[in-house]
Every structure is written in structure tokens, then in C-alpha cells.
Coordinates of C-alpha atoms and ligand atoms in Angstrom, one line a residue:
X1 CA -88.8 -67.1 -46.0
X2 CA -90.8 -64.8 -43.8
X3 CA -91.6 -61.3 -44.9
X4 CA -93.1 -58.7 -42.7
X5 CA -94.5 -55.4 -44.1
X6 CA -95.3 -52.4 -42.0
X7 CA -97.4 -49.7 -43.6
X8 CA -100.3 -47.3 -42.8
X9 CA -101.9 -48.7 -46.0
X10 CA -102.0 -52.5 -45.4
X11 CA -104.7 -52.9 -48.1
X12 CA -102.0 -51.8 -50.6
X13 CA -100.7 -55.3 -50.4
X14 CA -103.8 -57.2 -51.5
X15 CA -102.0 -58.1 -54.7
X16 CA -99.7 -60.3 -52.7
X17 CA -102.7 -62.6 -52.3
X18 CA -102.8 -63.2 -56.0
X19 CA -101.0 -65.2 -58.7
X20 CA -97.7 -67.0 -57.9
X21 CA -97.0 -65.2 -54.7
X22 CA -100.5 -65.8 -53.5
X23 CA -100.1 -69.5 -54.4
X24 CA -96.7 -69.7 -52.6
X25 CA -98.3 -68.2 -49.4
X26 CA -101.3 -70.6 -49.5
X27 CA -98.9 -73.5 -49.9
X28 CA -96.8 -72.4 -46.9
X29 CA -93.7 -71.8 -49.1
X30 CA -93.8 -68.2 -48.3
X31 CA -94.9 -66.4 -45.1
X32 CA -95.9 -62.8 -45.7
X33 CA -97.5 -60.8 -42.9
X34 CA -98.7 -57.2 -43.4
X35 CA -99.1 -54.9 -40.3
X36 CA -100.9 -51.6 -39.9
X37 CA -98.4 -49.1 -38.3
X38 CA -101.4 -47.5 -36.6
X39 CA -101.7 -50.6 -34.4
X40 CA -98.7 -49.2 -32.5
X41 CA -100.3 -45.7 -31.8
X42 CA -102.0 -44.9 -28.5
X43 CA -103.8 -41.7 -29.1
X44 CA -107.4 -41.1 -30.1
X45 CA -106.4 -40.1 -33.7
X46 CA -103.8 -42.9 -34.2
X47 CA -101.3 -40.2 -35.0
X48 CA -98.2 -41.4 -37.0
X49 CA -96.8 -38.0 -38.3
X50 CA -95.8 -34.6 -37.0
X51 CA -94.2 -31.4 -38.3
X52 CA -90.5 -31.5 -39.3
X53 CA -87.9 -30.1 -36.9
X54 CA -86.1 -27.3 -38.6
X55 CA -89.2 -26.4 -40.6
X56 CA -89.9 -27.2 -44.2
X57 CA -92.9 -28.6 -46.1
X58 CA -95.0 -31.7 -45.2
X59 CA -94.9 -34.0 -42.3
X60 CA -92.5 -36.6 -40.9
X61 CA -93.4 -40.0 -39.5
X62 CA -93.0 -40.1 -35.8
X63 CA -90.4 -42.5 -34.4
X64 CA -92.4 -44.0 -31.5
X65 CA -94.9 -46.1 -33.5
X66 CA -92.1 -47.4 -35.7
X67 CA -89.9 -48.3 -32.8
X68 CA -92.7 -50.3 -31.1
X69 CA -93.8 -51.9 -34.3
X70 CA -90.3 -53.1 -35.2
X71 CA -89.7 -54.3 -31.6
X72 CA -92.8 -56.4 -31.7
X73 CA -92.5 -57.7 -35.3
X74 CA -88.8 -58.5 -35.2
X75 CA -89.0 -59.7 -31.5
X76 CA -85.3 -60.4 -31.3
X77 CA -85.2 -62.8 -34.3
X78 CA -82.5 -62.3 -37.0
X79 CA -84.1 -60.1 -39.6
X80 CA -83.0 -57.6 -42.2
X81 CA -84.9 -54.2 -42.4
X82 CA -85.5 -52.8 -45.8
X83 CA -86.5 -49.2 -46.0
X84 CA -87.6 -48.0 -49.5
X85 CA -86.5 -44.3 -50.1
X86 CA -85.6 -42.2 -53.1
X87 CA -82.2 -41.5 -51.4
X88 CA -81.4 -45.2 -51.0
X89 CA -78.9 -47.4 -52.8
X90 CA -80.2 -48.7 -56.2
X91 CA -82.1 -52.0 -56.0
X92 CA -80.8 -54.3 -58.8
X93 CA -81.3 -58.0 -59.8
X94 CA -78.2 -58.9 -57.8
X95 CA -79.9 -57.4 -54.7
X96 CA -83.0 -59.5 -55.3
X97 CA -80.8 -62.6 -55.6
X98 CA -78.9 -61.7 -52.4
X99 CA -82.1 -61.0 -50.4
X100 CA -83.7 -64.2 -51.6
X101 CA -81.2 -65.9 -49.5
X102 CA -82.4 -64.3 -46.3
X103 CA -84.6 -66.1 -43.7
X104 CA -86.5 -62.9 -42.7
X105 CA -87.1 -59.6 -44.3
X106 CA -89.0 -56.6 -42.8
X107 CA -90.1 -53.8 -45.1
X108 CA -90.9 -50.4 -43.5
X109 CA -93.1 -48.3 -45.8
X110 CA -92.6 -44.6 -45.2
X111 CA -95.1 -41.9 -46.2
X112 CA -95.2 -38.1 -46.0
X113 CA -91.6 -36.7 -46.1
X114 CA -90.2 -40.0 -44.7
X115 CA -89.6 -41.7 -41.4
X116 CA -87.7 -39.9 -38.5
X117 CA -84.1 -40.8 -39.2
X118 CA -83.6 -42.1 -35.7
X119 CA -85.8 -45.2 -36.5
X120 CA -83.2 -46.6 -38.9
X121 CA -80.3 -45.7 -36.6
X122 CA -82.0 -47.4 -33.6
X123 CA -82.9 -50.5 -35.7
X124 CA -79.3 -50.7 -36.9
X125 CA -78.3 -51.4 -33.3
X126 CA -80.1 -54.7 -33.5
X127 CA -80.3 -55.7 -37.2
X128 CA -78.9 -55.0 -40.7
X129 CA -80.8 -52.0 -42.2
X130 CA -80.8 -51.2 -45.9
X131 CA -82.2 -48.0 -47.4
X132 CA -83.1 -48.9 -51.0
X133 CA -84.3 -47.0 -54.1
X134 CA -86.1 -48.8 -56.9
X135 CA -85.5 -46.0 -59.4
X136 CA -84.8 -42.3 -59.9
X137 CA -88.3 -41.1 -59.6
X138 CA -90.3 -40.0 -56.6
X139 CA -93.3 -42.0 -55.3
X140 CA -95.8 -41.0 -52.6
X141 CA -94.7 -43.7 -50.2
X142 CA -92.7 -47.0 -49.9
X143 CA -95.6 -49.3 -50.6
X144 CA -95.2 -49.6 -54.4
X145 CA -91.4 -50.0 -54.0
X146 CA -92.0 -52.8 -51.5
X147 CA -94.4 -54.6 -53.9
X148 CA -91.8 -54.4 -56.6
X149 CA -89.0 -55.7 -54.4
X150 CA -91.1 -58.5 -52.8
X151 CA -92.0 -59.7 -56.3
X152 CA -88.4 -59.5 -57.6
X153 CA -87.1 -61.4 -54.5
X154 CA -89.8 -64.1 -53.9
X155 CA -90.0 -65.1 -57.6
X156 CA -86.4 -66.4 -57.1
X157 CA -87.4 -68.7 -54.2
X158 CA -87.4 -72.4 -55.2
X159 CA -90.9 -73.6 -56.0
X160 CA -92.5 -70.1 -56.4
X161 CA -92.3 -70.0 -60.2
X162 CA -93.9 -72.8 -62.1
X163 CA -92.0 -74.6 -64.9
X164 CA -93.6 -72.4 -67.5
X165 CA -92.7 -69.1 -65.8
X166 CA -89.0 -69.9 -65.1
X167 CA -88.1 -69.7 -68.8
X168 CA -87.7 -65.9 -68.8
X169 CA -85.2 -66.1 -65.8
X170 CA -83.1 -68.8 -67.6
X171 CA -82.8 -66.9 -70.9
X172 CA -80.7 -64.3 -69.1
X173 CA -78.5 -66.8 -67.5
X174 CA -77.7 -69.1 -70.4
X175 CA -75.4 -69.0 -73.4
X176 CA -73.9 -65.6 -73.5
X177 CA -77.1 -63.8 -72.8
X178 CA -75.8 -62.1 -69.6
X179 CA -76.3 -58.4 -69.4
X180 CA -78.8 -58.4 -72.3
X181 CA -82.5 -57.4 -72.3
X182 CA -85.0 -59.9 -73.6
X183 CA -85.6 -59.9 -77.3
X184 CA -88.9 -60.3 -79.1
X185 CA -91.2 -63.3 -78.4
X186 CA -93.9 -64.8 -80.5
X187 CA -96.7 -67.4 -80.3
X188 CA -99.6 -68.7 -82.5
X189 CA -101.0 -67.7 -84.9
X190 CA -98.1 -67.6 -87.4
X191 CA -99.7 -64.7 -89.3
X192 CA -101.5 -61.9 -87.4
X193 CA -102.7 -58.6 -88.9
X194 CA -100.3 -59.1 -91.8
X195 CA -97.4 -59.7 -89.4
X196 CA -95.6 -63.0 -89.8
X197 CA -93.6 -64.8 -87.1
X198 CA -89.8 -64.7 -88.2
X199 CA -89.3 -67.8 -90.2
X200 CA -86.2 -68.8 -88.3
X201 CA -88.4 -69.5 -85.3
X202 CA -90.3 -72.1 -87.3
X203 CA -87.2 -73.7 -88.8
X204 CA -86.5 -76.3 -86.1
X205 CA -82.8 -75.2 -86.4
X206 CA -82.1 -74.7 -82.7
X207 CA -78.6 -73.3 -83.4
X208 CA -80.0 -70.7 -85.8
X209 CA -82.8 -69.9 -83.4
X210 CA -80.3 -69.3 -80.6
X211 CA -78.1 -67.1 -82.8
X212 CA -81.1 -65.1 -84.0
X213 CA -82.4 -64.6 -80.4
X214 CA -79.0 -63.5 -79.2
X215 CA -78.7 -61.1 -82.1
X216 CA -82.2 -59.6 -81.4
X217 CA -81.3 -59.3 -77.7
X218 CA -78.1 -57.5 -78.6
X219 CA -79.9 -55.1 -80.9
X220 CA -82.6 -54.4 -78.4
X221 CA -80.0 -53.9 -75.7
X222 CA -78.0 -51.5 -77.9
X223 CA -81.2 -49.6 -78.7
X224 CA -82.9 -49.4 -75.3
X225 CA -80.0 -49.9 -72.9
X226 CA -76.7 -48.6 -74.3
X227 CA -75.5 -48.4 -70.7
X228 CA -75.5 -52.2 -70.6
X229 CA -73.8 -52.6 -73.9
X230 CA -70.8 -50.7 -72.6
X231 CA -70.5 -53.1 -69.7
X232 CA -70.6 -56.1 -72.0
X233 CA -67.3 -58.1 -72.2
X234 CA -65.7 -58.0 -75.6
X235 CA -66.2 -61.8 -76.1
X236 CA -69.9 -61.3 -75.8
X237 CA -70.0 -59.4 -79.1
X238 CA -69.3 -61.5 -82.2
X239 CA -67.0 -60.1 -84.9
X240 CA -70.0 -58.6 -86.8
X241 CA -71.0 -56.5 -83.8
X242 CA -67.4 -55.3 -83.2
X243 CA -67.4 -53.9 -86.7
X244 CA -70.6 -51.9 -86.2
Ligands
JCZ1 N1 -87.4 -45.3 -55.5 C1 -88.3 -44.6 -54.8 C2 -88.7 -44.7 -53.4 C3 -89.6 -43.8 -53.2 C4 -90.2 -43.4 -51.9 C5 -90.1 -44.3 -50.8 C6 -90.6 -44.0 -49.5 C7 -91.3 -42.7 -49.4 C8 -92.0 -42.1 -48.3 C9 -92.5 -40.9 -48.8 N2 -92.2 -40.8 -50.1 C10 -91.5 -41.9 -50.5 C11 -90.9 -42.2 -51.8 N3 -89.7 -43.0 -54.3 N4 -89.0 -43.5 -55.2

């Protein structure tokens, strides 16, 4: 997969040189290119913003630099443009899985009050464009959202996660754990600050461990994400949970 990121703060993406994504880039598994939008300005001040038509606070990102940047970066190849915005469609795990199947993604990071709306409309003449929100809170720009989405997407690519890291992904896919949040996890020592690891986890009884983990995940989901419990199919709850 090739990912292009266009931003006025390219240094924001230094974290993509680290850890699993950094390793995937170094191995050639993943091709991530970060571009400074100001490379496509032609004035002395490298201007990327101007006042909003119709008045109102703040500034809007000018369309010209974006148009030239997208023309050059995409260069006619099949690519999907992702524009983080508070007004976008919610980004979910299903979107990460869908986008992990794409050959090329381009992330356009807005700042100020956003990007002139004609940029998305013009790009949509040549490629799929998705306006996406990572949550109902307002950031100062699209960079953090892009980091979040790039991590959520690229960790799903074959070979990016090592064997030890993939366990978390599997626990959500296996044995009736769909739609549940992760329950508690423990490692050595067995006693720490007067807290003991739940004995069932030391029992060697894998059936009992699986049942305990599912019960803990159900409880944590019901406590922290009641919205998910409602969506859970009846058969996912055992008789005891139905009586609660
Ligand atoms: N989910 C979410 C996205 C954003 C976002 C995205 C782009 C820009 C550009 C200027 N402010 C922005 C905020 N906030 N929250």
C-alpha cells in the first residue's frame, strides 16, 4: 500500500518512522510519503489560507495549492482521497478494514476553518473522496486524525503486526467476542501490591479461562459501552446475562 499525506505540518508525522509502521516502511511493506502543502505555493510568503467568503471567524485554506498538490501526488493513478473533518462520516473499525484493501490512499490534512469546499468537489471528478470524522470532538487540524486512521488501517496489512501484537486483534474476532471491548489482562508477577492475578488464569483450564474472559468482556462492555450491548445478538448473551 502507498499512502500520501499532504499537510502544512509534515513533521507531525515523524511518529510514522517509529515502531511497527516504521519497520513496515523500512522493509518496503508500506510506502508512506509526507508532503508539505507549501511546496505548491508560489508567493513569497507561501500563503495557504485566506479570509472566508461570506465573513465569519478564522481563515480558510485556499484551493489552488491543494489542487496542484493533489494533481501532482495522485498523477492520474487510482487513489482514494481521505479528508479528516469534524463534519465527516464516523470512522469505524469496518472502515479501517475496508481501506486496508486499497492500493493507494491520500490524506489531506486541513487546518484553520477547513479547506475550500471546491477542493473535494474537484477531486471527486477524478477519484473517490471520503470526508471522515474520528470522533465528536474538535481538533485544530486533520493531522492527529490522519495519524489515528493510518495506524488503524496499516496495522491490518499482512506482515505489519508481529505474531505477539496480533493477539489483541484476534480476541475480538474469535469465539463470540464480536462487539465486545477487551477485558482485563495480566502478566507476571502473580502478586503485585497486594493484588493477585485471578486464579482462573493460572488454572490451565482453557475452557474456564475462555468463559471467564468472555464474562469479563461482557461486564466491561456493559459498563463502558452500553451502546454496544444493545447491538449484541441475543445468542451472544448466555442465560445468566439475559436474567440480569
Ligand atoms: N474528528 C475530528 C476531525 C477534526 C478536524 C479535522 C480537520 C480540521 C481542520 C481544521 N480543524 C479540523 C478538525 N476534528 N475532529
